Tab-separated table of N, CA and C in Angstrom:
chain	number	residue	atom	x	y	z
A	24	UNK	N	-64.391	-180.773	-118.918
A	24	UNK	CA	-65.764	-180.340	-118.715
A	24	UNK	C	-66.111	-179.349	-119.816
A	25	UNK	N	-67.158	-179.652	-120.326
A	25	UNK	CA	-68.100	-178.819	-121.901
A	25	UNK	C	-68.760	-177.695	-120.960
A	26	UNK	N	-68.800	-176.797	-120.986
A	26	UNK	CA	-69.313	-175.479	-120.734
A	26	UNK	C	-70.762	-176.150	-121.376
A	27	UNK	N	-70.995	-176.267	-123.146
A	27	UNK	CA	-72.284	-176.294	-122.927
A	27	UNK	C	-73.062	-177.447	-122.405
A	28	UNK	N	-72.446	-178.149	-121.589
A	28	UNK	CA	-72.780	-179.595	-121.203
A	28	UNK	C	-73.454	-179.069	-119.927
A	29	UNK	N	-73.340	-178.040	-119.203
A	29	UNK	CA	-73.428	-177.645	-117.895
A	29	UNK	C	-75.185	-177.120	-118.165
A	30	UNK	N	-76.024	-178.262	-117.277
A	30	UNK	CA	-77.305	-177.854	-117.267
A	30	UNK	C	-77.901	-177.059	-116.215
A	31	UNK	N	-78.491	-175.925	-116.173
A	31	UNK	CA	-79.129	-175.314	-115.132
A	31	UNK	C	-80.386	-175.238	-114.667
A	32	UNK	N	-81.109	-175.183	-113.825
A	32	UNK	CA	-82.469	-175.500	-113.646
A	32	UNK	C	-82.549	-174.935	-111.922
A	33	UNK	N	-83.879	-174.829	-111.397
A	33	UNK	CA	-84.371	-174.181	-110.246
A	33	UNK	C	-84.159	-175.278	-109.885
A	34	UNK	N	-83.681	-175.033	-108.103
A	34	UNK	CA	-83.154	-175.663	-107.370
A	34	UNK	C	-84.038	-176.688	-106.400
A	35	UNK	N	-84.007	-178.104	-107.021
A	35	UNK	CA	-85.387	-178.361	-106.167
A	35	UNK	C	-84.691	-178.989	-104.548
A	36	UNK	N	-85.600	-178.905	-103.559
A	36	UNK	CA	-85.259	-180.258	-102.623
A	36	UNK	C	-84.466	-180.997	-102.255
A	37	UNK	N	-84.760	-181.997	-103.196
A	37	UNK	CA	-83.802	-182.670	-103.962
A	37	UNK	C	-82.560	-182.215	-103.784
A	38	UNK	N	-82.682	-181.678	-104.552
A	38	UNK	CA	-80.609	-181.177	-104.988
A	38	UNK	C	-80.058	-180.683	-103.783
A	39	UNK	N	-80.717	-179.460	-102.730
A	39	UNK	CA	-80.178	-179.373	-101.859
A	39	UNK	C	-79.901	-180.470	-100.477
A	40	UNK	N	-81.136	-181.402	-100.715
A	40	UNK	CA	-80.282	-182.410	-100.040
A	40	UNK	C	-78.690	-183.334	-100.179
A	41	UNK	N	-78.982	-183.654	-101.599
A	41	UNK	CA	-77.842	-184.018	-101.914
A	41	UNK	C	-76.643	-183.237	-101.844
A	42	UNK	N	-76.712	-181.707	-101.368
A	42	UNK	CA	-75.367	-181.032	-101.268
A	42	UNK	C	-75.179	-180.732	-99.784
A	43	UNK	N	-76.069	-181.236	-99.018
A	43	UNK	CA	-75.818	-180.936	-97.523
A	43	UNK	C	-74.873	-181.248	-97.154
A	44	UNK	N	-74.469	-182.408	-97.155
A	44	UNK	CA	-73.212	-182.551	-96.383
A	44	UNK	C	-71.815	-182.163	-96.968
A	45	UNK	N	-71.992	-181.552	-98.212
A	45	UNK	CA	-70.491	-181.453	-99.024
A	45	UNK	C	-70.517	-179.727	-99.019
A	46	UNK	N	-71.641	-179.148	-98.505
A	46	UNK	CA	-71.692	-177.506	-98.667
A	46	UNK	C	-70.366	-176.590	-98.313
A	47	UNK	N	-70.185	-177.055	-97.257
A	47	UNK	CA	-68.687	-176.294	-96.692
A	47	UNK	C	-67.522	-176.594	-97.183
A	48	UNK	N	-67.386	-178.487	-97.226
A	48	UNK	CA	-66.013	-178.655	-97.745
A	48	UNK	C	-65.864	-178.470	-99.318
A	49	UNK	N	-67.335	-178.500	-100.228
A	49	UNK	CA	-66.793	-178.223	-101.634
A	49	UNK	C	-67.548	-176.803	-101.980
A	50	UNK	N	-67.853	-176.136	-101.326
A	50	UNK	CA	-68.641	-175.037	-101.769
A	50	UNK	C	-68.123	-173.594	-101.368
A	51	UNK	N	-66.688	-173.596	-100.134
A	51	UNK	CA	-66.709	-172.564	-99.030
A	51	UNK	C	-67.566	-172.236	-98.445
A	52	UNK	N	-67.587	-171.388	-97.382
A	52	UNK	CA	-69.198	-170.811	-96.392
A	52	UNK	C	-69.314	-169.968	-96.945
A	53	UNK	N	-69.636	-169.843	-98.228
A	53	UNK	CA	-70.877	-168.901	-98.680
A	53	UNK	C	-71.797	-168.817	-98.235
A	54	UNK	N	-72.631	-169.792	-98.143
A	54	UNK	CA	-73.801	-170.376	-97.729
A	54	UNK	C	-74.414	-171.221	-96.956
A	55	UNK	N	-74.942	-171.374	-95.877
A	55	UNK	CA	-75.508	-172.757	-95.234
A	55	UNK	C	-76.532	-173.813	-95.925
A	56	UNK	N	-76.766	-174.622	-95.250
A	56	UNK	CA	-77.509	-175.563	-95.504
A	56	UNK	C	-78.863	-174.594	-95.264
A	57	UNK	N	-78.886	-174.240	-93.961
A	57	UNK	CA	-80.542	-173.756	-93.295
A	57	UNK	C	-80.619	-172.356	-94.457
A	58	UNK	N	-79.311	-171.434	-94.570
A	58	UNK	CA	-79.205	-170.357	-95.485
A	58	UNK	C	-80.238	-170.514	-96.939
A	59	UNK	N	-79.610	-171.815	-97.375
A	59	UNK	CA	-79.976	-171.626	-98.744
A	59	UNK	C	-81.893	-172.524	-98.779
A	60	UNK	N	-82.067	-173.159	-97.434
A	60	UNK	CA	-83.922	-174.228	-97.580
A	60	UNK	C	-84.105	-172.589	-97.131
A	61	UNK	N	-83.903	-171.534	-96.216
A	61	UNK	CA	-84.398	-170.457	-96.098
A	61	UNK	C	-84.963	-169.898	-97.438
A	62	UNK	N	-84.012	-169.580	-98.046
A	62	UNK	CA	-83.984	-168.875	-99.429
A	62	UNK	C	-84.673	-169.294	-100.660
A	63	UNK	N	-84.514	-170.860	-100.302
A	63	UNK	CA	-85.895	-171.866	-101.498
A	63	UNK	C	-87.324	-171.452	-101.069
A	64	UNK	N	-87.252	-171.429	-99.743
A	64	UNK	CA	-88.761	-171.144	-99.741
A	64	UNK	C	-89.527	-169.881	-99.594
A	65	UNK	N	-88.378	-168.748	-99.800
A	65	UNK	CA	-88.624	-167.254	-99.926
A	65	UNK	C	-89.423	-166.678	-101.697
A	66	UNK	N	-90.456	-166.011	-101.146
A	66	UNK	CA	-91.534	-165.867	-102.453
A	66	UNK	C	-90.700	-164.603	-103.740
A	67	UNK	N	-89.673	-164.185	-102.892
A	67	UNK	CA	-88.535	-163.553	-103.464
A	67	UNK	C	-87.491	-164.119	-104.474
A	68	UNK	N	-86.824	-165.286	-104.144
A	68	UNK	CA	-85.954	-165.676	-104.227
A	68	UNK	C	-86.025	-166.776	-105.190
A	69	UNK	N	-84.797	-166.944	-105.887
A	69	UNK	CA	-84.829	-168.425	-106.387
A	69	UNK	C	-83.330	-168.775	-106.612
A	70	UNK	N	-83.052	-169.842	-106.242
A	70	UNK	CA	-81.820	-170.635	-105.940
A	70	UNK	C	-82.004	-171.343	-107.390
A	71	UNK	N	-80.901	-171.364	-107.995
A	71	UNK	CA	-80.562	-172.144	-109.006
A	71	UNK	C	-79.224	-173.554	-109.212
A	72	UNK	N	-79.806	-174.221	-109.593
A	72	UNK	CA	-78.282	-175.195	-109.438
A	72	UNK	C	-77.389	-175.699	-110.897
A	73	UNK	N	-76.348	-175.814	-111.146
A	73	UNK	CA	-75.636	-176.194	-112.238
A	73	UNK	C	-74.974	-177.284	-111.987
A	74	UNK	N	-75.467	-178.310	-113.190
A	74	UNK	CA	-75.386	-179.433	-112.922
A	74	UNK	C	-74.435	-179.899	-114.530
A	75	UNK	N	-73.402	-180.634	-113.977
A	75	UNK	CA	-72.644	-181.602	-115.070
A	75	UNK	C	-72.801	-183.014	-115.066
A	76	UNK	N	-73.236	-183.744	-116.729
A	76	UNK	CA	-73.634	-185.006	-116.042
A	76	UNK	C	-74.052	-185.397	-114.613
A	77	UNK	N	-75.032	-184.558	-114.671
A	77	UNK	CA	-76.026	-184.983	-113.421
A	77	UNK	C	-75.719	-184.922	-112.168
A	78	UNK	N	-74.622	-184.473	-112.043
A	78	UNK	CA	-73.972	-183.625	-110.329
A	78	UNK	C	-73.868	-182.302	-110.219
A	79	UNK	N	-74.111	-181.510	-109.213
A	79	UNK	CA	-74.277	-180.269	-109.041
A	79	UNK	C	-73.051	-180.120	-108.664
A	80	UNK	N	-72.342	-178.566	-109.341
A	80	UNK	CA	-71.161	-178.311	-109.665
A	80	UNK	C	-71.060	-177.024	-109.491
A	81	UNK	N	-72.604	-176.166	-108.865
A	81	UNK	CA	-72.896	-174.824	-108.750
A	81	UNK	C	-74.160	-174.671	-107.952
A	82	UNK	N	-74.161	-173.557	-107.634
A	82	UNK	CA	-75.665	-172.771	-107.451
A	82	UNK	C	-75.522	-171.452	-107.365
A	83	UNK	N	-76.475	-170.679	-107.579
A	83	UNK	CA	-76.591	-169.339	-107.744
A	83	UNK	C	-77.902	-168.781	-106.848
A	84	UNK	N	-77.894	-167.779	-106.914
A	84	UNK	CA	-79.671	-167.351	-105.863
A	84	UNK	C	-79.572	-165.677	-106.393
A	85	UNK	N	-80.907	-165.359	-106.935
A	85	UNK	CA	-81.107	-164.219	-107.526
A	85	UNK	C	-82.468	-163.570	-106.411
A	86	UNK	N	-83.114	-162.587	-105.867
A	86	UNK	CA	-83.762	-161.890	-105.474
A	86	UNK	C	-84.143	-161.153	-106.372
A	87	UNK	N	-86.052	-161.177	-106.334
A	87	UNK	CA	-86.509	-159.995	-107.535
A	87	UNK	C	-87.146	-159.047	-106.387
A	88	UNK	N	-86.549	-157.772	-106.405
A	88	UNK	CA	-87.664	-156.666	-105.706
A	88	UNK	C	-88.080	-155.719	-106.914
A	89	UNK	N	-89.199	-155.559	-106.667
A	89	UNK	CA	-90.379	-154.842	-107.908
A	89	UNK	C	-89.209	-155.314	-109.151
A	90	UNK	N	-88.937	-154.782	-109.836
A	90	UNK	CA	-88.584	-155.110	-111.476
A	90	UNK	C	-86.826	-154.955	-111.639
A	91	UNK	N	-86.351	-154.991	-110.363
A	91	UNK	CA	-84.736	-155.417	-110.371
A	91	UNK	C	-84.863	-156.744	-109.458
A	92	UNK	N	-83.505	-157.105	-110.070
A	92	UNK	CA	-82.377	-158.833	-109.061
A	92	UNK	C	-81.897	-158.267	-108.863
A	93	UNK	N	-81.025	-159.030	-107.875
A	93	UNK	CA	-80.625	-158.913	-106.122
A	93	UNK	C	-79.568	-160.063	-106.583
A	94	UNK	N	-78.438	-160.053	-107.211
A	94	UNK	CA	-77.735	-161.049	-107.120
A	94	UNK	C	-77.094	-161.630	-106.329
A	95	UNK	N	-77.666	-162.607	-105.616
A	95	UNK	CA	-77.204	-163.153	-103.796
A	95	UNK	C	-76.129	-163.849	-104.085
A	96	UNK	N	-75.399	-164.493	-104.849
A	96	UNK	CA	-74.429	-165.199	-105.297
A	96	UNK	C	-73.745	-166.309	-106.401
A	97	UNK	N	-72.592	-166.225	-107.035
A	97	UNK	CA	-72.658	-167.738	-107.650
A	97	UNK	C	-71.593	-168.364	-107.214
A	98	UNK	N	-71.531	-169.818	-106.626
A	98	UNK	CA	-70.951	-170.556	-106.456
A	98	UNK	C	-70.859	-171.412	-106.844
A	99	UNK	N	-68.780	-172.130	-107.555
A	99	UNK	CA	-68.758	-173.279	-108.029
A	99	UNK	C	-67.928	-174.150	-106.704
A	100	UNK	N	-68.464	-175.547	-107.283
A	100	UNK	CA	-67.902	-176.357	-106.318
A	100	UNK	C	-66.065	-176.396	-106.642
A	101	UNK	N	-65.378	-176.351	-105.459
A	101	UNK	CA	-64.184	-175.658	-105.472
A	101	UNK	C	-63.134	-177.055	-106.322
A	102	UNK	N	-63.441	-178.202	-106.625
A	102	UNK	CA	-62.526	-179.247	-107.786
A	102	UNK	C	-63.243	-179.257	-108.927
A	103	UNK	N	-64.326	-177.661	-109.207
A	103	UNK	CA	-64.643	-177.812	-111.206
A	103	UNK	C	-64.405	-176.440	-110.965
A	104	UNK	N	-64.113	-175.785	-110.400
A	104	UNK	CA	-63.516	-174.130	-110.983
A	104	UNK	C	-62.462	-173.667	-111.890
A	105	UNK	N	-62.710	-173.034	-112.902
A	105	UNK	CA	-62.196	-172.814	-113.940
A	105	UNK	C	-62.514	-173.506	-115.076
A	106	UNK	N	-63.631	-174.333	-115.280
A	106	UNK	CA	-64.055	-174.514	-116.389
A	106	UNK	C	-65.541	-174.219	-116.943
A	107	UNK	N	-65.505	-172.852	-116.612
A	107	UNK	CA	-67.078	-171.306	-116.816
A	107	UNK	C	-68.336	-171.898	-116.519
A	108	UNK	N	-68.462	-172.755	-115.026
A	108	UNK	CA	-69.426	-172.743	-114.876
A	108	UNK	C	-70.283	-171.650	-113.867
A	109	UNK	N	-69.020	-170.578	-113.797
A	109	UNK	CA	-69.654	-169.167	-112.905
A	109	UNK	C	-70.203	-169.027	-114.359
A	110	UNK	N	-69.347	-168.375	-115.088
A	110	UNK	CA	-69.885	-167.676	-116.852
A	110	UNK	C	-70.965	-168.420	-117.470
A	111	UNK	N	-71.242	-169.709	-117.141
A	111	UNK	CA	-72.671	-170.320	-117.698
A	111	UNK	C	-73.901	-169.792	-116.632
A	112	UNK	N	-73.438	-169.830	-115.452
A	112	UNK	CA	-74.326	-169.768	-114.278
A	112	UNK	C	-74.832	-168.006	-114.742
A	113	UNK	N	-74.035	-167.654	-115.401
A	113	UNK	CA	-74.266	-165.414	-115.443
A	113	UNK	C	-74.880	-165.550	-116.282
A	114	UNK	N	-75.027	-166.199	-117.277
A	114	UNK	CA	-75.614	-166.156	-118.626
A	114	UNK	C	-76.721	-166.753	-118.215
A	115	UNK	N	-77.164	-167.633	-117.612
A	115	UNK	CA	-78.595	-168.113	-117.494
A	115	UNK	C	-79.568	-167.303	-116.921
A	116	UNK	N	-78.456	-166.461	-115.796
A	116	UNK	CA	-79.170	-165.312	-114.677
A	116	UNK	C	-79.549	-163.865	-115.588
A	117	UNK	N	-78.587	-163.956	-116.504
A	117	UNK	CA	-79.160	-162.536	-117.394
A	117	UNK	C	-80.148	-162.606	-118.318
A	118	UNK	N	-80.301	-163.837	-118.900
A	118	UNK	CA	-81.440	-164.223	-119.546
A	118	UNK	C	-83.019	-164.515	-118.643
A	119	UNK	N	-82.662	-165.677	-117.781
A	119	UNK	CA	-83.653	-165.193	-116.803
A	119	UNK	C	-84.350	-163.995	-116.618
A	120	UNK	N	-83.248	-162.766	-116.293
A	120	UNK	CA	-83.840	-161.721	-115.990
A	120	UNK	C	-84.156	-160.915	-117.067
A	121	UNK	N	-84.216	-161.238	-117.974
A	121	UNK	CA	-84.087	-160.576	-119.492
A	121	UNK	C	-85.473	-159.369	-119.302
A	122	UNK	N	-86.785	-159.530	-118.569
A	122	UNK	CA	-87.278	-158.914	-118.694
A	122	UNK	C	-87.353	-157.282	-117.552
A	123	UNK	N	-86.594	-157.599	-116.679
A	123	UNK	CA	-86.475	-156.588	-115.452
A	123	UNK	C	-85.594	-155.805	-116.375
A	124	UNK	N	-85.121	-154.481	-115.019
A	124	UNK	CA	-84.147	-152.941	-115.466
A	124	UNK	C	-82.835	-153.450	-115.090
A	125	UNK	N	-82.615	-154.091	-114.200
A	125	UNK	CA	-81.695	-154.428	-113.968
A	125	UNK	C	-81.005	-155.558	-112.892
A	126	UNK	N	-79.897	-155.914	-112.946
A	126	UNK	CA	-79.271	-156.738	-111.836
A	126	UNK	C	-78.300	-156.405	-110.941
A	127	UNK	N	-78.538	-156.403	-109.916
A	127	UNK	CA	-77.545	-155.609	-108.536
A	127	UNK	C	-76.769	-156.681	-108.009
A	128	UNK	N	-75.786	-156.199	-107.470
A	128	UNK	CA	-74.803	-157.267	-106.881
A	128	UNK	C	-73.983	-156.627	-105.877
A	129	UNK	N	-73.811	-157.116	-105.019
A	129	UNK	CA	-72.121	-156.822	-104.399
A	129	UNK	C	-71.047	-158.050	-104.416
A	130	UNK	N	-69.622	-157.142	-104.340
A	130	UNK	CA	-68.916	-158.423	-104.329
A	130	UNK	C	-67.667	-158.026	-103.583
A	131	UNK	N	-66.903	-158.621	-102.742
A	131	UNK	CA	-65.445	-158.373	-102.168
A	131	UNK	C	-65.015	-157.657	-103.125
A	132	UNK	N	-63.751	-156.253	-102.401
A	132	UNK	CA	-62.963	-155.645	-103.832
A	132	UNK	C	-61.871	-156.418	-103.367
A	133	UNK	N	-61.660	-157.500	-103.072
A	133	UNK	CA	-60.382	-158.404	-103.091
A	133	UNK	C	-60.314	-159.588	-104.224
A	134	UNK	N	-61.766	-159.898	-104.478
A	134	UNK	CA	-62.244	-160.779	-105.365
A	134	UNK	C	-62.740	-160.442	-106.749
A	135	UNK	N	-61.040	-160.628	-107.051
A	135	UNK	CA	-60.663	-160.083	-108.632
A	135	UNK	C	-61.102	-161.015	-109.621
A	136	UNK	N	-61.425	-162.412	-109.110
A	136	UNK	CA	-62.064	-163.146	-110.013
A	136	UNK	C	-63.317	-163.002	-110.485
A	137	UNK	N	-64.161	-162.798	-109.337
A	137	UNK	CA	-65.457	-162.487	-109.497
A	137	UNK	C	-65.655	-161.135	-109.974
A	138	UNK	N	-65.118	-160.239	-109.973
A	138	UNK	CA	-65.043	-158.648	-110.224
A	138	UNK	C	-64.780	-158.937	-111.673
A	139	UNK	N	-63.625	-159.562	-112.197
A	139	UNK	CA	-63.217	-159.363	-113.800
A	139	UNK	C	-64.674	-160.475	-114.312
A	140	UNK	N	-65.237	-161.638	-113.904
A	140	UNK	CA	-65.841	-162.031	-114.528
A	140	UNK	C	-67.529	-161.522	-114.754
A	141	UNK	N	-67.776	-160.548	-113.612
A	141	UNK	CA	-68.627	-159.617	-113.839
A	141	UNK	C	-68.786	-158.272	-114.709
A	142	UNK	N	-67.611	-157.588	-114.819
A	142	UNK	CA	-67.157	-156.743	-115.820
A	142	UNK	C	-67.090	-157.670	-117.790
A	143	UNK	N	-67.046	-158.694	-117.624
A	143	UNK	CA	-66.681	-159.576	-118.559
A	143	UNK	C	-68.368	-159.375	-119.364
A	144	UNK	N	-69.264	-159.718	-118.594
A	144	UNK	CA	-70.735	-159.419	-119.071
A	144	UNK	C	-71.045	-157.700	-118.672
A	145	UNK	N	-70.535	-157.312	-119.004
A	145	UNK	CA	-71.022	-155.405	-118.478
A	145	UNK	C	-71.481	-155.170	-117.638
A	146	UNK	N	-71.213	-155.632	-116.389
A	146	UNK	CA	-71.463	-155.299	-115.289
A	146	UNK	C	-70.864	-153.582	-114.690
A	147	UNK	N	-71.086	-152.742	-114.470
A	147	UNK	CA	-70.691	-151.561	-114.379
A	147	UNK	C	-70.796	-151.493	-112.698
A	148	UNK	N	-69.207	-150.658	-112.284
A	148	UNK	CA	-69.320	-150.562	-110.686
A	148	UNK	C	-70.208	-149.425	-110.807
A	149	UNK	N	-71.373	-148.622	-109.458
A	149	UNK	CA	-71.979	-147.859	-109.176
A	149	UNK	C	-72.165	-147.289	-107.589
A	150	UNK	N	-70.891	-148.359	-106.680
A	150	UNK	CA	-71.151	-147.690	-105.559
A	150	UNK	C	-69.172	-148.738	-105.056
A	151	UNK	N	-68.998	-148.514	-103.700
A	151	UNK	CA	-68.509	-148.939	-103.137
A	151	UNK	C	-69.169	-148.801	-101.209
A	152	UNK	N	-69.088	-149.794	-100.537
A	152	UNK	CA	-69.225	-150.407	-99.586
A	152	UNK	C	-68.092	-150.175	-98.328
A	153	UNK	N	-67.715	-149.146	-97.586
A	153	UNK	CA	-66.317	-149.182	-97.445
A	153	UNK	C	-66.314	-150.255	-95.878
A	154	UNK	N	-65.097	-151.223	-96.006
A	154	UNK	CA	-64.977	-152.468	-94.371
A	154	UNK	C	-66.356	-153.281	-94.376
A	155	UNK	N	-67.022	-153.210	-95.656
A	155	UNK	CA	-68.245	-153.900	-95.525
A	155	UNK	C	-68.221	-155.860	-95.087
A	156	UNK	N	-67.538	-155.964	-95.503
A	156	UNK	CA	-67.224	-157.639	-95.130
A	156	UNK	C	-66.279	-157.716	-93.597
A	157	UNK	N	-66.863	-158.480	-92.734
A	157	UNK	CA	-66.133	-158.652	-91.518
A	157	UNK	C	-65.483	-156.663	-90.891
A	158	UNK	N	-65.655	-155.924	-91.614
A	158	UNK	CA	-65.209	-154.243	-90.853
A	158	UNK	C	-63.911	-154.442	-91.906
A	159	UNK	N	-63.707	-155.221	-92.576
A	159	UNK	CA	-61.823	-154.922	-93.531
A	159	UNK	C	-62.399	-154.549	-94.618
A	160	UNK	N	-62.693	-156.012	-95.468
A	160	UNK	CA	-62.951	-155.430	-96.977
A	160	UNK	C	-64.046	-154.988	-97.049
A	161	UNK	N	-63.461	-154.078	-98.528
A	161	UNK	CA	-65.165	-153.145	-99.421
A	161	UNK	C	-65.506	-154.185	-99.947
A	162	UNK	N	-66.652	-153.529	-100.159
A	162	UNK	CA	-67.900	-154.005	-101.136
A	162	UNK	C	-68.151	-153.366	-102.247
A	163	UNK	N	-67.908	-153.963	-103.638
A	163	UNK	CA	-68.457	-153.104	-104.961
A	163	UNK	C	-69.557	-153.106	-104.925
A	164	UNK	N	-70.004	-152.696	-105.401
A	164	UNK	CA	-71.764	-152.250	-105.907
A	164	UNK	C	-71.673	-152.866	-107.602
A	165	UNK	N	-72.139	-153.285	-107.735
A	165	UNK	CA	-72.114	-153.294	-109.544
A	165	UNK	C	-73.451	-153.538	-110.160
A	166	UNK	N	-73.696	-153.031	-111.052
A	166	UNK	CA	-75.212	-152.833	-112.008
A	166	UNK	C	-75.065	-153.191	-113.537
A	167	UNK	N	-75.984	-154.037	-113.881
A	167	UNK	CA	-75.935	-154.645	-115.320
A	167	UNK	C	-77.191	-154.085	-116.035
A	168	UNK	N	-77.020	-153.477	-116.379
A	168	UNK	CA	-78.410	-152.993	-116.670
A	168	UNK	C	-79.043	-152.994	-117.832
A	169	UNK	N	-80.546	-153.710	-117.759
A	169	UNK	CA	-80.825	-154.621	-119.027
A	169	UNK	C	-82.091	-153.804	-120.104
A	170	UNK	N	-81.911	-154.977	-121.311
A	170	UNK	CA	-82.958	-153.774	-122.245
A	170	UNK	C	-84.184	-154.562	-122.012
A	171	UNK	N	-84.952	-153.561	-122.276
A	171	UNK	CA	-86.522	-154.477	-121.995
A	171	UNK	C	-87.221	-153.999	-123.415
């Protein structure tokens, strides 16, 4: 799989139909089905999908409040991980946001993958979350903070 082969685009309909039934077994419960038509049709929000030769292989969902994102998540489908379609999916989201102050996130502090590949684009920690997931794990805080 070509990293730059990996096309991204707003998430129509469409696409989330076609991932309904594979959401859990290739995606983990990140997300639901009702989770993410919620989130398409939020005046906030926009769900993004990453697509290889024409199959979706990702999605992402960013939140704008006043002039920061809300980075709600990126997910790859769990038989193409490890070939940067999180790192294509970050790069589209920072450009996207190219014109806001910044991009917020939380993420598991168990989830060293997602933690190093956020630090990887300058993501800077700015808070911690303590038993925030299920009452066990923290939550990082992390801030990317952009030039306008």
């Amino acid at each position: 799989m070509e990293k730059n082969k990996i096309e991204i685009s707003v998430m129509s309909i469409n696409d989330l139909e076609s991932i309904q039934n594979i959401l859990l077994d290739s995606f983990d419960n990140f997300w639901s089905y009702e989770t993410l038509l919620e989130e398409s049709h939020s005046q906030l929000s926009t769900i993004f999908v990453a697509k290889y030769n024409n199959e979706i292989v990702g999605f992402t969902g960013i939140k704008k409040i006043c002039d920061e994102a809300e980075l709600m998540n990126i997910v790859t489908r769990k038989d193409c991980r490890h070939y940067g379609i999180a790192s294509a999916t970050l790069e589209y989201i920072i450009s996207f946001c190219k014109n806001l102050s910044c991009i917020n996130l939380e993420v598991n502090s168990e989830n060293s993958i997602a933690i190093n590949l956020y630090k990887k684009y300058n993501f800077k920690q700015v808070g911690l979350r303590k038993k925030y997931y299920n009452n066990i794990d923290d939550a990082i805080l992390m801030t990317l903070k952009l030039n306008r």
